[in-house]
Amino acid sequence: MDSIDAVRALRERLTDELLVTSLGTPSYLVNAAGDRPLNFYLWAAMGMASSTGLGLAIAQPKRRVVVVDGDGAALMNLGGMVTVASRAPANLLWVILENTVFLETGGQPIATGRGADLVQLARGAGIARAERVISLDGLGALLDAGLSEPGPTLVVARVGQDGSKEFPIVDPIRLKHRFRDALGLPVR
Amino acid sequence: MTAAWWEIVFERFKANDVRLIAHVPDAGLAALIRACEADPSFEVVPLTREEEGVGILSGGYLGGMRGALLMQSSGLGNSVNALGGLPLAYQIPFLLLITPRGRLAEFNPSQVPAGRAATKVLDALDVETVTLERVGEVETLVDQAIYTAFSTYRPVAMIASTLLTGGKRA
């Protein structure tokens, strides 16, 4: 499936979920699918989207938290997978867009295209609800479950290398303020 | 009997609602971590690598929860890019409590190079840094560090001197 269709399938299911995106292609895709104040885009700190989502899930246990990650970023913070698993936040849905390359920097192949299996790694880390999906219909079903049932849930969506260059708001302070404001938290 | 330095830090964390504790431990931080784990008002998250704590605490702040990252100075090097890309870039209040390695009372020469670089790395990142040296000053300095981080929307690093921790002898 095209990555933009995968992210649109997520976007059309969102209501009041808190969404964190990894830098680069995941941020651009999520923005292209429809910006919203509860989208928190990372513009740096590669690998940290899942950790940021974990912290958010701990701080906001009554809200569903969704992380949209890239496979390159997920590989960069594989240790964080163990931490997510051991903490086991029931309100976390972690979506990894698996395009098997570093798309942002020219499409250099990475280990997910050469046998490294993020689903098996996640299960080994202790995330029992971890699945790979290749079709849009299959993705929809996993997203529905991941947004409603107790997690943590990891969905590895095998996607094409279509990507996007629709940059979201680039000012990090504005992104922070509008996110906290949308959550009803004080903004200076 | 006067309170130990870590008991005072624990009390100041509690009084200031700093309750999300992410850590890669040090022997010098063990008693503080134990106290936080024993108190149900704290959320304690052991990390595989210090950088994760930068993401977790940034997410915590976005969700309205205050926290601190506890680690040895060796962990600072593991955290540099994340500190730049999250709390510094987004102006997220951020507390670090660091025990120095490779400085005084160190038995292990391999800890020296990164340990000696730690304060320079904090300087290079333009992070406000305070050293906790005397038990009698800990309450005031920790309160001021927390206040400064949350009023200026920046990281503040507290370094627990080997005068307090005793260092790392063989």
PDB file of C-alpha atoms in Angstrom, chain A residues 40-45 48 51-52 54-56 59-60 77 79-80 83 87 172-173 176 179-180 183 185 188, chain B residues 20 43-48 51-52 55-56 59-65 81-82 85-86 89-92 153:
ATOM      1  CA  PHE A  40       2.923  16.665  17.875  1.00  0.00           C
ATOM      2  CA  TYR A  41       5.536  16.523  15.146  1.00  0.00           C
ATOM      3  CA  LEU A  42       9.167  15.818  15.959  1.00  0.00           C
ATOM      4  CA  TRP A  43      11.605  17.676  13.738  1.00  0.00           C
ATOM      5  CA  ALA A  44      14.765  16.139  15.220  1.00  0.00           C
ATOM      6  CA  ALA A  45      15.728  13.593  17.913  1.00  0.00           C
ATOM      7  CA  MET A  48      12.452   9.504  20.144  1.00  0.00           C
ATOM      8  CA  SER A  51       9.688   7.340  23.863  1.00  0.00           C
ATOM      9  CA  THR A  52       7.803  10.644  23.686  1.00  0.00           C
ATOM     10  CA  LEU A  54       5.350   6.503  26.096  1.00  0.00           C
ATOM     11  CA  GLY A  55       5.821   9.540  28.350  1.00  0.00           C
ATOM     12  CA  LEU A  56       2.609  11.033  27.038  1.00  0.00           C
ATOM     13  CA  ALA A  59       0.988  11.350  31.802  1.00  0.00           C
ATOM     14  CA  GLN A  60      -2.414  10.993  30.101  1.00  0.00           C
ATOM     15  CA  ASN A  77      15.687   3.205  19.318  1.00  0.00           C
ATOM     16  CA  GLY A  79      15.993  -0.292  23.262  1.00  0.00           C
ATOM     17  CA  GLY A  80      12.896   1.851  23.663  1.00  0.00           C
ATOM     18  CA  THR A  83      10.895  -0.025  27.754  1.00  0.00           C
ATOM     19  CA  ARG A  87       5.860  -0.395  31.018  1.00  0.00           C
ATOM     20  CA  PRO A 172       8.729  23.762  17.600  1.00  0.00           C
ATOM     21  CA  ILE A 173       7.465  26.184  20.228  1.00  0.00           C
ATOM     22  CA  LYS A 176       4.225  22.590  21.737  1.00  0.00           C
ATOM     23  CA  PHE A 179      -0.676  20.754  21.567  1.00  0.00           C
ATOM     24  CA  ARG A 180      -0.830  21.662  25.257  1.00  0.00           C
ATOM     25  CA  LEU A 183      -5.157  19.331  25.866  1.00  0.00           C
ATOM     26  CA  LEU A 185      -2.944  22.561  29.762  1.00  0.00           C
ATOM     27  CA  ARG A 188       2.703  30.642  28.819  1.00  0.00           C
TER      28      ARG A 188
ATOM     29  CA  LEU B  20       7.989  10.937  36.584  1.00  0.00           C
ATOM     30  CA  GLU B  43       6.161   6.763  38.200  1.00  0.00           C
ATOM     31  CA  VAL B  44       9.635   5.250  37.858  1.00  0.00           C
ATOM     32  CA  VAL B  45      10.816   4.160  34.411  1.00  0.00           C
ATOM     33  CA  PRO B  46      14.122   2.290  34.074  1.00  0.00           C
ATOM     34  CA  LEU B  47      15.679   2.932  30.663  1.00  0.00           C
ATOM     35  CA  THR B  48      17.883   0.915  28.342  1.00  0.00           C
ATOM     36  CA  GLU B  51      18.323   9.174  25.538  1.00  0.00           C
ATOM     37  CA  GLU B  52      14.981   7.422  25.946  1.00  0.00           C
ATOM     38  CA  GLY B  55      11.741  11.484  24.984  1.00  0.00           C
ATOM     39  CA  ILE B  56       9.729  10.084  27.893  1.00  0.00           C
ATOM     40  CA  GLY B  59       6.164  13.470  26.404  1.00  0.00           C
ATOM     41  CA  GLY B  60       5.348  13.660  30.089  1.00  0.00           C
ATOM     42  CA  TYR B  61       5.568  17.447  30.021  1.00  0.00           C
ATOM     43  CA  LEU B  62       3.387  17.612  26.908  1.00  0.00           C
ATOM     44  CA  GLY B  63       0.829  15.634  28.891  1.00  0.00           C
ATOM     45  CA  GLY B  64       1.132  17.800  32.002  1.00  0.00           C
ATOM     46  CA  MET B  65       3.438  15.689  34.148  1.00  0.00           C
ATOM     47  CA  ASN B  81      21.055  14.905  20.240  1.00  0.00           C
ATOM     48  CA  ALA B  82      17.748  14.222  21.957  1.00  0.00           C
ATOM     49  CA  GLY B  85      16.005  18.111  19.413  1.00  0.00           C
ATOM     50  CA  LEU B  86      13.361  17.991  22.145  1.00  0.00           C
ATOM     51  CA  ALA B  89      14.288  23.082  20.570  1.00  0.00           C
ATOM     52  CA  TYR B  90      10.723  22.965  21.920  1.00  0.00           C
ATOM     53  CA  GLN B  91      11.520  24.896  25.129  1.00  0.00           C
ATOM     54  CA  ILE B  92      10.362  22.062  27.360  1.00  0.00           C
ATOM     55  CA  TYR B 153      11.186  26.433  29.868  1.00  0.00           C
TER      56      TYR B 153
END
